[in-house]
Amino acid sequence: MKTRFTRSERRLLGIACAVPLTAALCVPAGAMHIMEGFLPQGQALAWGAVCLPFVVWGLLTIKKVIRQHRKTVLLLAMMGAYAFVLSALKMPSVFGSSSHPTGTGLGAVLFGPAPMAVLGLIVLLFQAVLMAHGGLTTLGANTFSMAVAGPFVSFGVYRLCRKLRVNRMAAVGIACGLGDLATYCVTSVQLALAHPGEAGVLASMAEFMGVFALTQIPLAIVEGILSAVVMMMLESFAKPELREIGFLSKEGTQA
Amino acid sequence: MSKKRIMTILALILVCAAILIFPLMTIHDSEFGGADGAAEEVIAQIDPTYEPWAENIWAPPGGETESLLFCLQAALGSVVLGFGFGYLVARKKYRGEETA
């Protein structure tokens, strides 16, 4: 059976279709870096300045890795790729909004936090220039949260967990999950400093935390689990590299 | 990789999927917009006079192009990850673990 619509019916159908389409286009695209132009000039510059030493440190570290530990370069590239993949995946969260994981924790656990400043910066640049996600004026602040603060937290938490003799895979998972969460907490603080409103920095921080950090909790758990999975696979197939960077000790699996 | 480890990995991935599917099944009146969009609203609320002073130098014309670019990003990363794991797995298989 062939259904034929009259002209006015078709028009009605067209209008009906247009509504959800325009609504979809009006929904602010992107997920969670600080949006272009939403930090005052002074703060945008300041965050950029804060990141600069970390990026230089990262570049120097990467240079050292390439020169002294040639065979781990593949591993470093894979860590960058991991951050690339994870930060492209916008995931639904239990509070009805979406956000994406950062993926910078795993590399920090393996190579230390410094190289991730560079790798994270590349991801952020890609998203700011091509996808209008984040922005060039907020690049410094976003680099600080995702490529400096997050990796440092992951690295520190991993070290702490190992000191407390937590199982290695669990330590990787916890470290990467908390690093992810830390990134969004830092973002909230940055936004609160820029937009204290009338209620003050603390009150507006609570507001932003409600938006970013709550959304991020389930995603942080997912990132932790995925990072542990990748680490399990690396431990099975990349033992020589993991020994080379000192992640596994030379003799056995005890670090 | 031992069978036990493979099962653990599969189970962990299932847990991830469950965490992500849960909100989609339980929350029906939401479009799952980005958290940064929500942050823009918060800024408008607490700082109503604030005007963004810069705009993205280029923005994808629509949702399709944007999803293309996000797919491209994920694809590029996956290519490198897949290449890396392919290399490592084959190396272990053909050369033995310790000679690499």
PDB file of N, CA and C in Angstrom, chain A residues 27 29-33 35-41 74 78 81 84-85 87-88 90-94 96-98 126-127 130-132 134 137 195 197 204 208 211-212 225 229 232-233 235-237 239-241 243, chain B residues 1 5 9 12 16 19-20 23 27 30-40 42-43 46-47 50 52-60 63 66 69-70 73-74 77-78 80-81 84-85 87-88 91-92 97-98:
ATOM      1  N   VAL A  27      21.096  23.017  20.791  1.00  0.00           N
ATOM      2  CA  VAL A  27      21.727  22.471  21.985  1.00  0.00           C
ATOM      3  C   VAL A  27      23.219  22.764  21.888  1.00  0.00           C
ATOM      4  N   ALA A  29      26.738  22.510  21.493  1.00  0.00           N
ATOM      5  CA  ALA A  29      27.506  21.329  21.145  1.00  0.00           C
ATOM      6  C   ALA A  29      28.745  21.251  22.014  1.00  0.00           C
ATOM      7  N   GLY A  30      29.327  20.090  22.066  1.00  0.00           N
ATOM      8  CA  GLY A  30      30.572  19.965  22.827  1.00  0.00           C
ATOM      9  C   GLY A  30      30.296  19.550  24.245  1.00  0.00           C
ATOM     10  N   ALA A  31      31.324  19.338  25.007  1.00  0.00           N
ATOM     11  CA  ALA A  31      31.094  18.825  26.340  1.00  0.00           C
ATOM     12  C   ALA A  31      31.662  19.690  27.450  1.00  0.00           C
ATOM     13  N   MET A  32      32.978  19.680  27.683  1.00  0.00           N
ATOM     14  CA  MET A  32      33.241  20.322  28.951  1.00  0.00           C
ATOM     15  C   MET A  32      34.487  21.151  29.121  1.00  0.00           C
ATOM     16  N   HIS A  33      35.219  21.440  28.118  1.00  0.00           N
ATOM     17  CA  HIS A  33      36.302  22.372  28.381  1.00  0.00           C
ATOM     18  C   HIS A  33      35.704  23.756  28.532  1.00  0.00           C
ATOM     19  N   MET A  35      34.650  27.271  27.630  1.00  0.00           N
ATOM     20  CA  MET A  35      34.295  27.741  26.315  1.00  0.00           C
ATOM     21  C   MET A  35      35.116  28.978  25.928  1.00  0.00           C
ATOM     22  N   GLU A  36      35.318  29.135  24.626  1.00  0.00           N
ATOM     23  CA  GLU A  36      36.060  30.282  24.107  1.00  0.00           C
ATOM     24  C   GLU A  36      35.476  31.594  24.627  1.00  0.00           C
ATOM     25  N   GLY A  37      36.361  32.456  25.140  1.00  0.00           N
ATOM     26  CA  GLY A  37      35.906  33.780  25.551  1.00  0.00           C
ATOM     27  C   GLY A  37      35.269  33.845  26.919  1.00  0.00           C
ATOM     28  N   PHE A  38      35.211  32.731  27.646  1.00  0.00           N
ATOM     29  CA  PHE A  38      34.530  32.758  28.936  1.00  0.00           C
ATOM     30  C   PHE A  38      35.452  32.990  30.123  1.00  0.00           C
ATOM     31  N   LEU A  39      36.711  33.269  29.868  1.00  0.00           N
ATOM     32  CA  LEU A  39      37.601  33.691  30.951  1.00  0.00           C
ATOM     33  C   LEU A  39      38.046  35.119  30.647  1.00  0.00           C
ATOM     34  N   PRO A  40      38.101  35.988  31.653  1.00  0.00           N
ATOM     35  CA  PRO A  40      38.606  37.335  31.427  1.00  0.00           C
ATOM     36  C   PRO A  40      40.051  37.276  30.910  1.00  0.00           C
ATOM     37  N   GLN A  41      40.435  38.310  30.118  1.00  0.00           N
ATOM     38  CA  GLN A  41      41.757  38.290  29.477  1.00  0.00           C
ATOM     39  C   GLN A  41      42.893  37.979  30.446  1.00  0.00           C
ATOM     40  N   LEU A  74      56.892   3.980  20.976  1.00  0.00           N
ATOM     41  CA  LEU A  74      55.598   3.440  20.566  1.00  0.00           C
ATOM     42  C   LEU A  74      54.599   3.529  21.720  1.00  0.00           C
ATOM     43  N   MET A  78      51.158   5.569  21.982  1.00  0.00           N
ATOM     44  CA  MET A  78      49.885   4.930  22.311  1.00  0.00           C
ATOM     45  C   MET A  78      49.175   5.657  23.452  1.00  0.00           C
ATOM     46  N   ALA A  81      47.544   8.564  21.922  1.00  0.00           N
ATOM     47  CA  ALA A  81      46.396   8.099  21.156  1.00  0.00           C
ATOM     48  C   ALA A  81      45.229   7.764  22.082  1.00  0.00           C
ATOM     49  N   PHE A  84      43.566  10.832  22.974  1.00  0.00           N
ATOM     50  CA  PHE A  84      42.850  11.287  21.786  1.00  0.00           C
ATOM     51  C   PHE A  84      41.495  10.598  21.681  1.00  0.00           C
ATOM     52  N   VAL A  85      41.502   9.271  21.836  1.00  0.00           N
ATOM     53  CA  VAL A  85      40.259   8.514  21.695  1.00  0.00           C
ATOM     54  C   VAL A  85      39.284   8.880  22.804  1.00  0.00           C
ATOM     55  N   SER A  87      39.026  11.420  24.796  1.00  0.00           N
ATOM     56  CA  SER A  87      38.442  12.755  24.883  1.00  0.00           C
ATOM     57  C   SER A  87      37.548  13.055  23.686  1.00  0.00           C
ATOM     58  N   ALA A  88      37.422  12.114  22.742  1.00  0.00           N
ATOM     59  CA  ALA A  88      36.465  12.308  21.653  1.00  0.00           C
ATOM     60  C   ALA A  88      35.121  11.658  21.985  1.00  0.00           C
ATOM     61  N   LYS A  90      31.974  11.423  23.924  1.00  0.00           N
ATOM     62  CA  LYS A  90      31.092  12.088  24.885  1.00  0.00           C
ATOM     63  C   LYS A  90      30.081  11.082  25.378  1.00  0.00           C
ATOM     64  N   MET A  91      30.084  10.911  26.698  1.00  0.00           N
ATOM     65  CA  MET A  91      29.268   9.848  27.258  1.00  0.00           C
ATOM     66  C   MET A  91      28.121  10.404  28.089  1.00  0.00           C
ATOM     67  N   PRO A  92      26.976   9.716  28.050  1.00  0.00           N
ATOM     68  CA  PRO A  92      25.850  10.154  28.880  1.00  0.00           C
ATOM     69  C   PRO A  92      26.136   9.863  30.351  1.00  0.00           C
ATOM     70  N   SER A  93      25.638  10.739  31.208  1.00  0.00           N
ATOM     71  CA  SER A  93      25.872  10.539  32.632  1.00  0.00           C
ATOM     72  C   SER A  93      24.542  10.485  33.377  1.00  0.00           C
ATOM     73  N   VAL A  94      24.615  10.028  34.622  1.00  0.00           N
ATOM     74  CA  VAL A  94      23.379   9.809  35.387  1.00  0.00           C
ATOM     75  C   VAL A  94      22.604  11.081  35.678  1.00  0.00           C
ATOM     76  N   GLY A  96      21.788  13.342  33.418  1.00  0.00           N
ATOM     77  CA  GLY A  96      21.117  13.840  32.229  1.00  0.00           C
ATOM     78  C   GLY A  96      21.955  14.761  31.386  1.00  0.00           C
ATOM     79  N   SER A  97      23.244  14.834  31.643  1.00  0.00           N
ATOM     80  CA  SER A  97      24.088  15.615  30.749  1.00  0.00           C
ATOM     81  C   SER A  97      25.211  14.715  30.253  1.00  0.00           C
ATOM     82  N   SER A  98      26.022  15.257  29.358  1.00  0.00           N
ATOM     83  CA  SER A  98      27.110  14.459  28.804  1.00  0.00           C
ATOM     84  C   SER A  98      28.440  15.144  29.041  1.00  0.00           C
ATOM     85  N   PHE A 126      43.594  20.491  18.940  1.00  0.00           N
ATOM     86  CA  PHE A 126      42.790  19.847  17.898  1.00  0.00           C
ATOM     87  C   PHE A 126      41.312  20.183  18.086  1.00  0.00           C
ATOM     88  N   GLN A 127      40.849  20.056  19.345  1.00  0.00           N
ATOM     89  CA  GLN A 127      39.427  20.282  19.594  1.00  0.00           C
ATOM     90  C   GLN A 127      39.063  21.755  19.526  1.00  0.00           C
ATOM     91  N   LEU A 130      39.438  22.775  15.475  1.00  0.00           N
ATOM     92  CA  LEU A 130      38.576  22.108  14.497  1.00  0.00           C
ATOM     93  C   LEU A 130      37.128  21.980  14.941  1.00  0.00           C
ATOM     94  N   MET A 131      36.892  21.894  16.249  1.00  0.00           N
ATOM     95  CA  MET A 131      35.529  21.562  16.665  1.00  0.00           C
ATOM     96  C   MET A 131      34.853  22.637  17.478  1.00  0.00           C
ATOM     97  N   ALA A 132      35.506  23.785  17.643  1.00  0.00           N
ATOM     98  CA  ALA A 132      34.931  24.839  18.469  1.00  0.00           C
ATOM     99  C   ALA A 132      34.603  24.301  19.855  1.00  0.00           C
ATOM    100  N   GLY A 134      36.001  23.968  23.558  1.00  0.00           N
ATOM    101  CA  GLY A 134      37.082  24.665  24.259  1.00  0.00           C
ATOM    102  C   GLY A 134      37.418  25.890  23.418  1.00  0.00           C
ATOM    103  N   THR A 137      41.523  31.082  23.505  1.00  0.00           N
ATOM    104  CA  THR A 137      41.767  31.986  24.626  1.00  0.00           C
ATOM    105  C   THR A 137      41.735  31.232  25.946  1.00  0.00           C
ATOM    106  N   HIS A 195      34.124  33.841  37.501  1.00  0.00           N
ATOM    107  CA  HIS A 195      32.737  34.296  37.640  1.00  0.00           C
ATOM    108  C   HIS A 195      32.247  34.112  39.067  1.00  0.00           C
ATOM    109  N   GLY A 197      30.368  36.039  40.730  1.00  0.00           N
ATOM    110  CA  GLY A 197      29.000  36.526  40.911  1.00  0.00           C
ATOM    111  C   GLY A 197      28.895  37.348  42.179  1.00  0.00           C
ATOM    112  N   SER A 204      29.888  30.123  43.936  1.00  0.00           N
ATOM    113  CA  SER A 204      29.803  29.819  42.513  1.00  0.00           C
ATOM    114  C   SER A 204      30.624  28.571  42.185  1.00  0.00           C
ATOM    115  N   PHE A 208      29.381  25.346  39.919  1.00  0.00           N
ATOM    116  CA  PHE A 208      30.087  24.723  38.799  1.00  0.00           C
ATOM    117  C   PHE A 208      30.430  23.269  39.094  1.00  0.00           C
ATOM    118  N   VAL A 211      27.673  21.179  38.214  1.00  0.00           N
ATOM    119  CA  VAL A 211      27.543  20.913  36.786  1.00  0.00           C
ATOM    120  C   VAL A 211      28.601  19.927  36.306  1.00  0.00           C
ATOM    121  N   PHE A 212      29.862  20.224  36.621  1.00  0.00           N
ATOM    122  CA  PHE A 212      30.959  19.446  36.038  1.00  0.00           C
ATOM    123  C   PHE A 212      31.268  18.180  36.816  1.00  0.00           C
ATOM    124  N   ILE A 225      38.250   2.175  34.856  1.00  0.00           N
ATOM    125  CA  ILE A 225      38.154   0.772  34.429  1.00  0.00           C
ATOM    126  C   ILE A 225      38.867   0.571  33.093  1.00  0.00           C
ATOM    127  N   VAL A 229      42.063  -1.775  32.088  1.00  0.00           N
ATOM    128  CA  VAL A 229      42.013  -2.782  31.019  1.00  0.00           C
ATOM    129  C   VAL A 229      43.208  -2.625  30.081  1.00  0.00           C
ATOM    130  N   MET A 232      46.272  -3.882  31.719  1.00  0.00           N
ATOM    131  CA  MET A 232      46.358  -5.345  31.720  1.00  0.00           C
ATOM    132  C   MET A 232      46.895  -5.847  30.394  1.00  0.00           C
ATOM    133  N   MET A 233      46.408  -5.239  29.298  1.00  0.00           N
ATOM    134  CA  MET A 233      46.872  -5.689  27.989  1.00  0.00           C
ATOM    135  C   MET A 233      48.347  -5.339  27.801  1.00  0.00           C
ATOM    136  N   GLU A 235      50.540  -5.062  30.140  1.00  0.00           N
ATOM    137  CA  GLU A 235      51.348  -5.921  30.985  1.00  0.00           C
ATOM    138  C   GLU A 235      51.526  -7.300  30.350  1.00  0.00           C
ATOM    139  N   SER A 236      50.541  -7.695  29.551  1.00  0.00           N
ATOM    140  CA  SER A 236      50.657  -8.992  28.893  1.00  0.00           C
ATOM    141  C   SER A 236      51.580  -8.942  27.689  1.00  0.00           C
ATOM    142  N   PHE A 237      51.581  -7.799  26.972  1.00  0.00           N
ATOM    143  CA  PHE A 237      52.281  -7.784  25.680  1.00  0.00           C
ATOM    144  C   PHE A 237      53.468  -6.833  25.631  1.00  0.00           C
ATOM    145  N   LYS A 239      55.825  -6.118  28.209  1.00  0.00           N
ATOM    146  CA  LYS A 239      56.694  -6.183  29.393  1.00  0.00           C
ATOM    147  C   LYS A 239      58.049  -5.525  29.192  1.00  0.00           C
ATOM    148  N   PRO A 240      58.711  -5.762  28.044  1.00  0.00           N
ATOM    149  CA  PRO A 240      60.049  -5.144  27.883  1.00  0.00           C
ATOM    150  C   PRO A 240      59.991  -3.625  27.984  1.00  0.00           C
ATOM    151  N   GLU A 241      58.989  -3.022  27.366  1.00  0.00           N
ATOM    152  CA  GLU A 241      58.872  -1.563  27.416  1.00  0.00           C
ATOM    153  C   GLU A 241      58.589  -1.088  28.836  1.00  0.00           C
ATOM    154  N   ARG A 243      59.434  -2.468  31.531  1.00  0.00           N
ATOM    155  CA  ARG A 243      60.657  -2.535  32.339  1.00  0.00           C
ATOM    156  C   ARG A 243      61.567  -1.383  31.999  1.00  0.00           C
TER     157      ARG A 243
ATOM    158  N   MET B   1      48.071 -13.976  26.839  1.00  0.00           N
ATOM    159  CA  MET B   1      47.139 -13.568  27.880  1.00  0.00           C
ATOM    160  C   MET B   1      46.342 -14.778  28.338  1.00  0.00           C
ATOM    161  N   ARG B   5      42.396 -13.740  32.452  1.00  0.00           N
ATOM    162  CA  ARG B   5      42.561 -12.305  32.249  1.00  0.00           C
ATOM    163  C   ARG B   5      41.620 -11.782  31.160  1.00  0.00           C
ATOM    164  N   ILE B   9      38.816  -8.850  31.553  1.00  0.00           N
ATOM    165  CA  ILE B   9      38.720  -7.671  30.698  1.00  0.00           C
ATOM    166  C   ILE B   9      37.323  -7.540  30.120  1.00  0.00           C
ATOM    167  N   LEU B  12      34.977  -6.339  32.770  1.00  0.00           N
ATOM    168  CA  LEU B  12      35.159  -4.924  33.082  1.00  0.00           C
ATOM    169  C   LEU B  12      34.525  -4.039  32.005  1.00  0.00           C
ATOM    170  N   CYS B  16      31.531  -1.150  32.266  1.00  0.00           N
ATOM    171  CA  CYS B  16      31.562   0.188  31.664  1.00  0.00           C
ATOM    172  C   CYS B  16      30.299   0.440  30.856  1.00  0.00           C
ATOM    173  N   ILE B  19      27.363   1.095  33.066  1.00  0.00           N
ATOM    174  CA  ILE B  19      27.366   2.423  33.678  1.00  0.00           C
ATOM    175  C   ILE B  19      26.854   3.466  32.691  1.00  0.00           C
ATOM    176  N   LEU B  20      27.226   3.317  31.416  1.00  0.00           N
ATOM    177  CA  LEU B  20      26.835   4.317  30.421  1.00  0.00           C
ATOM    178  C   LEU B  20      25.399   4.126  29.941  1.00  0.00           C
ATOM    179  N   PRO B  23      22.021   5.550  32.586  1.00  0.00           N
ATOM    180  CA  PRO B  23      21.302   6.830  32.492  1.00  0.00           C
ATOM    181  C   PRO B  23      20.408   6.913  31.267  1.00  0.00           C
ATOM    182  N   ILE B  27      16.732   7.941  32.450  1.00  0.00           N
ATOM    183  CA  ILE B  27      16.361   9.347  32.306  1.00  0.00           C
ATOM    184  C   ILE B  27      15.772   9.556  30.924  1.00  0.00           C
ATOM    185  N   SER B  30      15.642  14.066  29.070  1.00  0.00           N
ATOM    186  CA  SER B  30      16.858  14.842  28.897  1.00  0.00           C
ATOM    187  C   SER B  30      17.457  14.562  27.534  1.00  0.00           C
ATOM    188  N   GLU B  31      18.139  15.579  26.974  1.00  0.00           N
ATOM    189  CA  GLU B  31      18.802  15.361  25.687  1.00  0.00           C
ATOM    190  C   GLU B  31      20.277  15.040  25.879  1.00  0.00           C
ATOM    191  N   PHE B  32      20.708  14.944  27.109  1.00  0.00           N
ATOM    192  CA  PHE B  32      22.112  14.679  27.414  1.00  0.00           C
ATOM    193  C   PHE B  32      23.017  15.690  26.725  1.00  0.00           C
ATOM    194  N   GLY B  33      22.679  16.963  26.932  1.00  0.00           N
ATOM    195  CA  GLY B  33      23.513  18.032  26.375  1.00  0.00           C
ATOM    196  C   GLY B  33      24.846  18.081  27.095  1.00  0.00           C
ATOM    197  N   GLY B  34      25.782  18.813  26.487  1.00  0.00           N
ATOM    198  CA  GLY B  34      27.117  18.870  27.080  1.00  0.00           C
ATOM    199  C   GLY B  34      27.130  19.623  28.400  1.00  0.00           C
ATOM    200  N   ALA B  35      28.021  19.204  29.294  1.00  0.00           N
ATOM    201  CA  ALA B  35      28.118  19.864  30.587  1.00  0.00           C
ATOM    202  C   ALA B  35      28.615  21.302  30.442  1.00  0.00           C
ATOM    203  N   ASP B  36      29.343  21.601  29.350  1.00  0.00           N
ATOM    204  CA  ASP B  36      29.806  22.989  29.217  1.00  0.00           C
ATOM    205  C   ASP B  36      28.660  23.910  28.831  1.00  0.00           C
ATOM    206  N   GLY B  37      27.653  23.358  28.118  1.00  0.00           N
ATOM    207  CA  GLY B  37      26.462  24.152  27.840  1.00  0.00           C
ATOM    208  C   GLY B  37      25.771  24.518  29.139  1.00  0.00           C
ATOM    209  N   ALA B  38      25.677  23.535  30.043  1.00  0.00           N
ATOM    210  CA  ALA B  38      25.067  23.787  31.345  1.00  0.00           C
ATOM    211  C   ALA B  38      25.869  24.829  32.115  1.00  0.00           C
ATOM    212  N   ALA B  39      27.187  24.794  31.965  1.00  0.00           N
ATOM    213  CA  ALA B  39      28.031  25.769  32.658  1.00  0.00           C
ATOM    214  C   ALA B  39      27.773  27.169  32.122  1.00  0.00           C
ATOM    215  N   GLU B  40      27.526  27.272  30.809  1.00  0.00           N
ATOM    216  CA  GLU B  40      27.200  28.577  30.244  1.00  0.00           C
ATOM    217  C   GLU B  40      25.959  29.147  30.902  1.00  0.00           C
ATOM    218  N   VAL B  42      24.897  28.475  33.932  1.00  0.00           N
ATOM    219  CA  VAL B  42      25.242  28.889  35.292  1.00  0.00           C
ATOM    220  C   VAL B  42      25.912  30.258  35.272  1.00  0.00           C
ATOM    221  N   ILE B  43      26.816  30.456  34.294  1.00  0.00           N
ATOM    222  CA  ILE B  43      27.490  31.754  34.196  1.00  0.00           C
ATOM    223  C   ILE B  43      26.475  32.853  33.932  1.00  0.00           C
ATOM    224  N   ILE B  46      24.806  33.606  37.372  1.00  0.00           N
ATOM    225  CA  ILE B  46      25.500  34.289  38.457  1.00  0.00           C
ATOM    226  C   ILE B  46      26.218  35.538  37.976  1.00  0.00           C
ATOM    227  N   ASP B  47      26.410  35.667  36.668  1.00  0.00           N
ATOM    228  CA  ASP B  47      27.170  36.797  36.147  1.00  0.00           C
ATOM    229  C   ASP B  47      26.454  37.313  34.901  1.00  0.00           C
ATOM    230  N   TYR B  50      28.024  39.304  31.973  1.00  0.00           N
ATOM    231  CA  TYR B  50      29.249  38.888  31.309  1.00  0.00           C
ATOM    232  C   TYR B  50      29.016  38.615  29.827  1.00  0.00           C
ATOM    233  N   PRO B  52      31.023  37.035  26.564  1.00  0.00           N
ATOM    234  CA  PRO B  52      32.241  36.396  26.083  1.00  0.00           C
ATOM    235  C   PRO B  52      32.970  37.354  25.142  1.00  0.00           C
ATOM    236  N   TRP B  53      34.263  37.494  25.319  1.00  0.00           N
ATOM    237  CA  TRP B  53      34.974  38.507  24.538  1.00  0.00           C
ATOM    238  C   TRP B  53      35.694  37.924  23.338  1.00  0.00           C
ATOM    239  N   ALA B  54      35.586  36.630  23.148  1.00  0.00           N
ATOM    240  CA  ALA B  54      36.210  36.030  21.972  1.00  0.00           C
ATOM    241  C   ALA B  54      35.294  34.936  21.449  1.00  0.00           C
ATOM    242  N   GLU B  55      35.442  34.658  20.170  1.00  0.00           N
ATOM    243  CA  GLU B  55      34.661  33.563  19.610  1.00  0.00           C
ATOM    244  C   GLU B  55      35.582  32.578  18.941  1.00  0.00           C
ATOM    245  N   ASN B  56      35.127  31.336  18.836  1.00  0.00           N
ATOM    246  CA  ASN B  56      35.957  30.337  18.170  1.00  0.00           C
ATOM    247  C   ASN B  56      36.266  30.800  16.753  1.00  0.00           C
ATOM    248  N   ILE B  57      37.530  30.649  16.359  1.00  0.00           N
ATOM    249  CA  ILE B  57      37.919  31.153  15.042  1.00  0.00           C
ATOM    250  C   ILE B  57      37.207  30.395  13.943  1.00  0.00           C
ATOM    251  N   TRP B  58      36.859  29.158  14.208  1.00  0.00           N
ATOM    252  CA  TRP B  58      36.094  28.390  13.237  1.00  0.00           C
ATOM    253  C   TRP B  58      35.224  27.404  13.989  1.00  0.00           C
ATOM    254  N   ALA B  59      33.997  27.267  13.562  1.00  0.00           N
ATOM    255  CA  ALA B  59      33.138  26.283  14.190  1.00  0.00           C
ATOM    256  C   ALA B  59      32.537  25.418  13.098  1.00  0.00           C
ATOM    257  N   PRO B  60      32.367  24.136  13.358  1.00  0.00           N
ATOM    258  CA  PRO B  60      31.737  23.282  12.351  1.00  0.00           C
ATOM    259  C   PRO B  60      30.351  23.836  12.038  1.00  0.00           C
ATOM    260  N   GLY B  63      25.793  19.885  13.255  1.00  0.00           N
ATOM    261  CA  GLY B  63      26.049  18.689  14.057  1.00  0.00           C
ATOM    262  C   GLY B  63      26.751  17.588  13.279  1.00  0.00           C
ATOM    263  N   GLU B  66      30.402  18.296  12.887  1.00  0.00           N
ATOM    264  CA  GLU B  66      31.054  18.171  14.180  1.00  0.00           C
ATOM    265  C   GLU B  66      31.252  16.707  14.548  1.00  0.00           C
ATOM    266  N   LEU B  69      34.142  15.278  12.771  1.00  0.00           N
ATOM    267  CA  LEU B  69      35.453  15.607  13.325  1.00  0.00           C
ATOM    268  C   LEU B  69      35.732  14.823  14.603  1.00  0.00           C
ATOM    269  N   PHE B  70      34.684  14.629  15.418  1.00  0.00           N
ATOM    270  CA  PHE B  70      34.892  13.833  16.625  1.00  0.00           C
ATOM    271  C   PHE B  70      35.208  12.380  16.262  1.00  0.00           C
ATOM    272  N   GLN B  73      38.747  12.196  15.213  1.00  0.00           N
ATOM    273  CA  GLN B  73      39.650  12.205  16.357  1.00  0.00           C
ATOM    274  C   GLN B  73      39.753  10.801  16.973  1.00  0.00           C
ATOM    275  N   ALA B  74      38.581  10.190  17.195  1.00  0.00           N
ATOM    276  CA  ALA B  74      38.586   8.852  17.788  1.00  0.00           C
ATOM    277  C   ALA B  74      39.255   7.856  16.850  1.00  0.00           C
ATOM    278  N   GLY B  77      43.106   8.152  16.890  1.00  0.00           N
ATOM    279  CA  GLY B  77      43.642   7.545  18.106  1.00  0.00           C
ATOM    280  C   GLY B  77      43.577   6.030  18.046  1.00  0.00           C
ATOM    281  N   SER B  78      42.450   5.512  17.557  1.00  0.00           N
ATOM    282  CA  SER B  78      42.285   4.055  17.505  1.00  0.00           C
ATOM    283  C   SER B  78      43.286   3.410  16.566  1.00  0.00           C
ATOM    284  N   VAL B  80      46.336   4.368  15.935  1.00  0.00           N
ATOM    285  CA  VAL B  80      47.636   4.265  16.615  1.00  0.00           C
ATOM    286  C   VAL B  80      47.591   3.179  17.686  1.00  0.00           C
ATOM    287  N   LEU B  81      46.515   3.172  18.484  1.00  0.00           N
ATOM    288  CA  LEU B  81      46.400   2.152  19.527  1.00  0.00           C
ATOM    289  C   LEU B  81      46.379   0.752  18.916  1.00  0.00           C
ATOM    290  N   GLY B  84      49.734  -0.248  17.604  1.00  0.00           N
ATOM    291  CA  GLY B  84      50.634  -0.562  18.709  1.00  0.00           C
ATOM    292  C   GLY B  84      50.367  -1.936  19.278  1.00  0.00           C
ATOM    293  N   PHE B  85      49.098  -2.217  19.576  1.00  0.00           N
ATOM    294  CA  PHE B  85      48.795  -3.517  20.161  1.00  0.00           C
ATOM    295  C   PHE B  85      49.047  -4.644  19.162  1.00  0.00           C
ATOM    296  N   TYR B  87      51.316  -4.709  16.861  1.00  0.00           N
ATOM    297  CA  TYR B  87      52.765  -4.910  16.853  1.00  0.00           C
ATOM    298  C   TYR B  87      53.215  -5.702  18.081  1.00  0.00           C
ATOM    299  N   LEU B  88      52.726  -5.277  19.255  1.00  0.00           N
ATOM    300  CA  LEU B  88      53.170  -5.917  20.499  1.00  0.00           C
ATOM    301  C   LEU B  88      52.720  -7.374  20.578  1.00  0.00           C
ATOM    302  N   ARG B  91      54.735  -9.472  18.149  1.00  0.00           N
ATOM    303  CA  ARG B  91      56.104  -9.623  18.612  1.00  0.00           C
ATOM    304  C   ARG B  91      56.199 -10.717  19.663  1.00  0.00           C
ATOM    305  N   LYS B  92      55.257 -10.690  20.597  1.00  0.00           N
ATOM    306  CA  LYS B  92      55.285 -11.700  21.646  1.00  0.00           C
ATOM    307  C   LYS B  92      55.075 -13.090  21.052  1.00  0.00           C
ATOM    308  N   GLU B  97      58.726 -13.472  24.535  1.00  0.00           N
ATOM    309  CA  GLU B  97      58.523 -12.262  25.286  1.00  0.00           C
ATOM    310  C   GLU B  97      59.800 -11.512  25.592  1.00  0.00           C
ATOM    311  N   GLU B  98      60.854 -12.216  25.939  1.00  0.00           N
ATOM    312  CA  GLU B  98      62.000 -11.536  26.539  1.00  0.00           C
ATOM    313  C   GLU B  98      63.027 -11.044  25.514  1.00  0.00           C
TER     314      GLU B  98
END
